[in-house]
mmCIF file of C-alpha atoms and ligand atoms in Angstrom:
data_model
loop_
_atom_site.group_PDB
_atom_site.id
_atom_site.type_symbol
_atom_site.label_atom_id
_atom_site.label_comp_id
_atom_site.label_asym_id
_atom_site.label_seq_id
_atom_site.Cartn_x
_atom_site.Cartn_y
_atom_site.Cartn_z
ATOM 1 C CA MET A 281 0.000 0.000 0.000
ATOM 2 C CA PRO A 282 1.645 3.320 -1.014
ATOM 3 C CA ALA A 283 1.927 6.045 1.623
ATOM 4 C CA ASP A 284 -1.009 8.446 1.748
ATOM 5 C CA PRO A 285 -0.235 11.431 -0.495
ATOM 6 C CA ASP A 286 0.133 14.907 0.945
ATOM 7 C CA PHE A 287 -3.353 16.185 0.221
ATOM 8 C CA GLU A 288 -2.661 19.333 2.245
ATOM 9 C CA ALA A 289 -0.064 20.418 -0.318
ATOM 10 C CA LEU A 290 -2.424 19.556 -3.176
ATOM 11 C CA PHE A 291 -5.271 21.463 -1.503
ATOM 12 C CA ALA A 292 -3.066 24.535 -1.014
ATOM 13 C CA ALA A 293 -1.921 24.475 -4.645
ATOM 14 C CA ALA A 294 -5.455 24.065 -6.016
ATOM 15 C CA VAL A 295 -6.849 26.803 -3.761
ATOM 16 C CA ALA A 296 -4.047 29.143 -4.827
ATOM 17 C CA ILE A 297 -4.622 28.733 -8.561
ATOM 18 C CA GLN A 298 -8.443 28.592 -8.563
ATOM 19 C CA PRO A 299 -8.991 32.388 -8.403
ATOM 20 C CA ARG A 300 -6.814 32.794 -11.512
ATOM 21 C CA ALA A 301 -9.138 30.648 -13.621
ATOM 22 C CA TYR A 302 -10.562 32.301 -16.749
ATOM 23 C CA ALA A 303 -14.240 31.428 -16.540
ATOM 24 C CA PRO A 304 -16.257 34.436 -17.758
ATOM 25 C CA TYR A 305 -18.968 32.222 -19.304
ATOM 26 C CA SER A 306 -19.744 29.653 -16.625
ATOM 27 C CA ARG A 307 -18.447 31.841 -13.766
ATOM 28 C CA PHE A 308 -17.381 28.532 -12.228
ATOM 29 C CA LYS A 309 -13.709 28.643 -11.330
ATOM 30 C CA VAL A 310 -11.900 25.346 -10.742
ATOM 31 C CA GLY A 311 -8.408 24.586 -9.492
ATOM 32 C CA ALA A 312 -6.741 21.193 -9.820
ATOM 33 C CA ALA A 313 -3.477 19.943 -8.403
ATOM 34 C CA LEU A 314 -1.655 16.697 -8.915
ATOM 35 C CA LEU A 315 1.232 14.935 -7.269
ATOM 36 C CA ALA A 316 3.787 13.644 -9.773
ATOM 37 C CA ASP A 317 5.994 10.586 -9.320
ATOM 38 C CA ASP A 318 9.012 12.774 -8.488
ATOM 39 C CA GLY A 319 7.147 14.427 -5.609
ATOM 40 C CA ALA A 320 6.442 17.664 -7.475
ATOM 41 C CA VAL A 321 3.024 19.297 -7.258
ATOM 42 C CA HIS A 322 1.554 20.782 -10.451
ATOM 43 C CA ALA A 323 -1.577 22.899 -10.639
ATOM 44 C CA GLY A 324 -3.968 24.127 -13.308
ATOM 45 C CA CYS A 325 -7.177 26.120 -13.665
ATOM 46 C CA ASN A 326 -9.955 26.127 -16.229
ATOM 47 C CA VAL A 327 -9.525 28.402 -19.253
ATOM 48 C CA GLU A 328 -12.773 29.067 -21.112
ATOM 49 C CA ASN A 329 -13.238 30.407 -24.622
ATOM 50 C CA ALA A 330 -15.884 32.407 -26.517
ATOM 51 C CA ALA A 331 -16.116 29.332 -28.729
ATOM 52 C CA TYR A 332 -17.371 27.288 -25.785
ATOM 53 C CA PRO A 333 -16.105 23.771 -26.685
ATOM 54 C CA VAL A 334 -12.555 25.079 -26.999
ATOM 55 C CA GLY A 335 -12.345 25.772 -23.268
ATOM 56 C CA SER A 336 -10.154 23.547 -21.143
ATOM 57 C CA CYS A 337 -10.557 22.104 -17.658
ATOM 58 C CA ALA A 338 -8.359 22.697 -14.640
ATOM 59 C CA GLU A 339 -7.207 19.064 -14.741
ATOM 60 C CA ALA A 340 -5.963 19.462 -18.313
ATOM 61 C CA GLY A 341 -3.920 22.482 -17.233
ATOM 62 C CA ALA A 342 -2.375 20.603 -14.324
ATOM 63 C CA ILE A 343 -1.441 17.689 -16.586
ATOM 64 C CA ALA A 344 0.117 20.048 -19.141
ATOM 65 C CA ALA A 345 2.161 21.668 -16.354
ATOM 66 C CA MET A 346 3.400 18.249 -15.220
ATOM 67 C CA ILE A 347 4.371 17.154 -18.710
ATOM 68 C CA GLY A 348 6.151 20.449 -19.361
ATOM 69 C CA ALA A 349 8.133 20.001 -16.157
ATOM 70 C CA GLY A 350 9.241 16.508 -17.193
ATOM 71 C CA GLY A 351 6.833 14.470 -15.036
ATOM 72 C CA ARG A 352 5.254 11.349 -16.517
ATOM 73 C CA ALA A 353 3.254 9.707 -13.726
ATOM 74 C CA ILE A 354 0.439 10.933 -11.500
ATOM 75 C CA ARG A 355 0.251 9.649 -7.924
ATOM 76 C CA ALA A 356 -2.747 11.686 -6.701
ATOM 77 C CA VAL A 357 -5.169 14.385 -7.855
ATOM 78 C CA LEU A 358 -7.212 17.003 -5.994
ATOM 79 C CA VAL A 359 -9.934 19.130 -7.597
ATOM 80 C CA PHE A 360 -11.159 22.280 -5.862
ATOM 81 C CA GLY A 361 -14.281 24.312 -6.611
ATOM 82 C CA GLU A 362 -17.104 26.164 -4.933
ATOM 83 C CA GLY A 363 -20.824 25.434 -4.835
ATOM 84 C CA ALA A 364 -22.767 22.772 -2.987
ATOM 85 C CA GLU A 365 -22.070 19.878 -5.349
ATOM 86 C CA LEU A 366 -18.953 17.761 -5.750
ATOM 87 C CA VAL A 367 -16.608 19.068 -8.470
ATOM 88 C CA THR A 368 -15.714 15.680 -9.892
ATOM 89 C CA PRO A 369 -13.603 15.527 -13.072
ATOM 90 C CA CYS A 370 -15.552 15.402 -16.327
ATOM 91 C CA GLY A 371 -15.434 12.241 -18.406
ATOM 92 C CA ALA A 372 -12.766 13.545 -20.761
ATOM 93 C CA CYS A 373 -10.533 14.543 -17.844
ATOM 94 C CA ARG A 374 -10.922 11.121 -16.233
ATOM 95 C CA GLN A 375 -9.435 9.689 -19.411
ATOM 96 C CA ARG A 376 -6.721 12.401 -19.491
ATOM 97 C CA ILE A 377 -5.710 11.415 -15.952
ATOM 98 C CA ARG A 378 -5.767 7.712 -16.886
ATOM 99 C CA GLU A 379 -3.045 8.256 -19.477
ATOM 100 C CA PHE A 380 -0.582 9.011 -16.675
ATOM 101 C CA ALA A 381 -2.071 7.247 -13.651
ATOM 102 C CA ALA A 382 -2.756 3.757 -12.390
ATOM 103 C CA PRO A 383 -6.414 2.935 -11.640
ATOM 104 C CA GLU A 384 -5.603 2.787 -7.898
ATOM 105 C CA ILE A 385 -4.575 6.428 -7.465
ATOM 106 C CA PRO A 386 -6.728 8.621 -5.210
ATOM 107 C CA ILE A 387 -8.731 11.575 -6.530
ATOM 108 C CA ALA A 388 -9.890 13.973 -3.819
ATOM 109 C CA ILE A 389 -12.747 16.419 -4.365
ATOM 110 C CA ALA A 390 -12.582 19.559 -2.259
ATOM 111 C CA GLY A 391 -14.631 22.632 -1.462
ATOM 112 C CA PRO A 392 -13.694 25.716 0.545
ATOM 113 C CA GLU A 393 -14.026 23.796 3.812
ATOM 114 C CA GLY A 394 -11.655 21.012 2.724
ATOM 115 C CA ILE A 395 -11.872 17.544 1.187
ATOM 116 C CA ARG A 396 -15.473 16.450 0.611
ATOM 117 C CA ALA A 397 -15.003 13.069 -1.006
ATOM 118 C CA ARG A 398 -12.311 10.727 -2.126
ATOM 119 C CA PHE A 399 -12.426 8.219 -4.973
ATOM 120 C CA THR A 400 -9.993 6.021 -6.807
ATOM 121 C CA LEU A 401 -9.549 6.598 -10.518
ATOM 122 C CA GLU A 402 -10.987 3.095 -10.987
ATOM 123 C CA GLU A 403 -14.192 4.180 -9.249
ATOM 124 C CA LEU A 404 -14.562 7.207 -11.525
ATOM 125 C CA LEU A 405 -13.481 5.411 -14.705
ATOM 126 C CA PRO A 406 -14.083 1.665 -14.371
ATOM 127 C CA ALA A 407 -12.596 -0.868 -16.783
ATOM 128 C CA SER A 408 -10.649 1.949 -18.388
ATOM 129 C CA PHE A 409 -8.632 1.902 -21.571
ATOM 130 C CA GLY A 410 -5.041 2.961 -20.997
ATOM 131 C CA PRO A 411 -1.640 2.898 -22.653
ATOM 132 C CA ALA A 412 -1.146 -0.814 -21.874
ATOM 133 C CA ASN A 413 -4.281 -1.695 -23.867
ATOM 134 C CA LEU A 414 -2.537 -0.813 -27.101
ATOM 135 C CA PRO A 415 -0.374 -3.438 -28.822
ATOM 136 C CA ARG A 416 3.317 -2.630 -28.768
HETATM 137 N N1 LIG B 603 -14.469 22.260 -14.926
HETATM 138 C C1 LIG B 603 -13.169 21.953 -14.615
HETATM 139 O O1 LIG B 603 -12.250 22.707 -14.936
HETATM 140 N N2 LIG B 603 -12.934 20.797 -13.949
HETATM 141 C C2 LIG B 603 -13.888 19.958 -13.471
HETATM 142 O O2 LIG B 603 -13.567 18.973 -12.829
HETATM 143 C C3 LIG B 603 -15.304 20.244 -13.726
HETATM 144 C C4 LIG B 603 -15.585 21.401 -14.620
HETATM 145 C C5 LIG B 603 -14.730 23.532 -15.601
HETATM 146 C C6 LIG B 603 -15.065 23.454 -17.059
HETATM 147 C C7 LIG B 603 -15.814 24.756 -17.266
HETATM 148 O O3 LIG B 603 -14.875 25.802 -17.505
HETATM 149 C C8 LIG B 603 -16.486 25.010 -15.931
HETATM 150 O O4 LIG B 603 -15.814 24.191 -14.988
HETATM 151 C C9 LIG B 603 -17.969 24.687 -15.917
HETATM 152 O O5 LIG B 603 -18.205 23.407 -16.371
#
């Protein structure tokens, strides 16, 4: 069993970046932070667009930051947003996370008061298709 990831550091990083989100259309700002295999924390926020489908999620930004920094594996994810409901990753972002994460990794969902729920990637994206499903 791997050691429990430092969700406090992920929470701090997601809370810090969330106000910088560009969300003039939904007015729903999201921050995401991930723990990479080398121990680094990378964060991202949603970036919307006047052409609505072109907007990107906070998780996509955090993954891009990790890849740009040289990271290749995700050990944990935390998503932070406001409102009463859980800010769980959208379907596309579940698959984006899967590219770099084992099904067992934890995904924490947080609101202003702290972590509200915790899932594994497998729970959010069961029987997923990942890099190992492709023939080499
Ligand atoms: N959003 C995220 O960035 N991450 C999530 O996990 C859920 C939704 C964004 C996309 C869009 O900019 C806004 O929240 C409303 O859906």
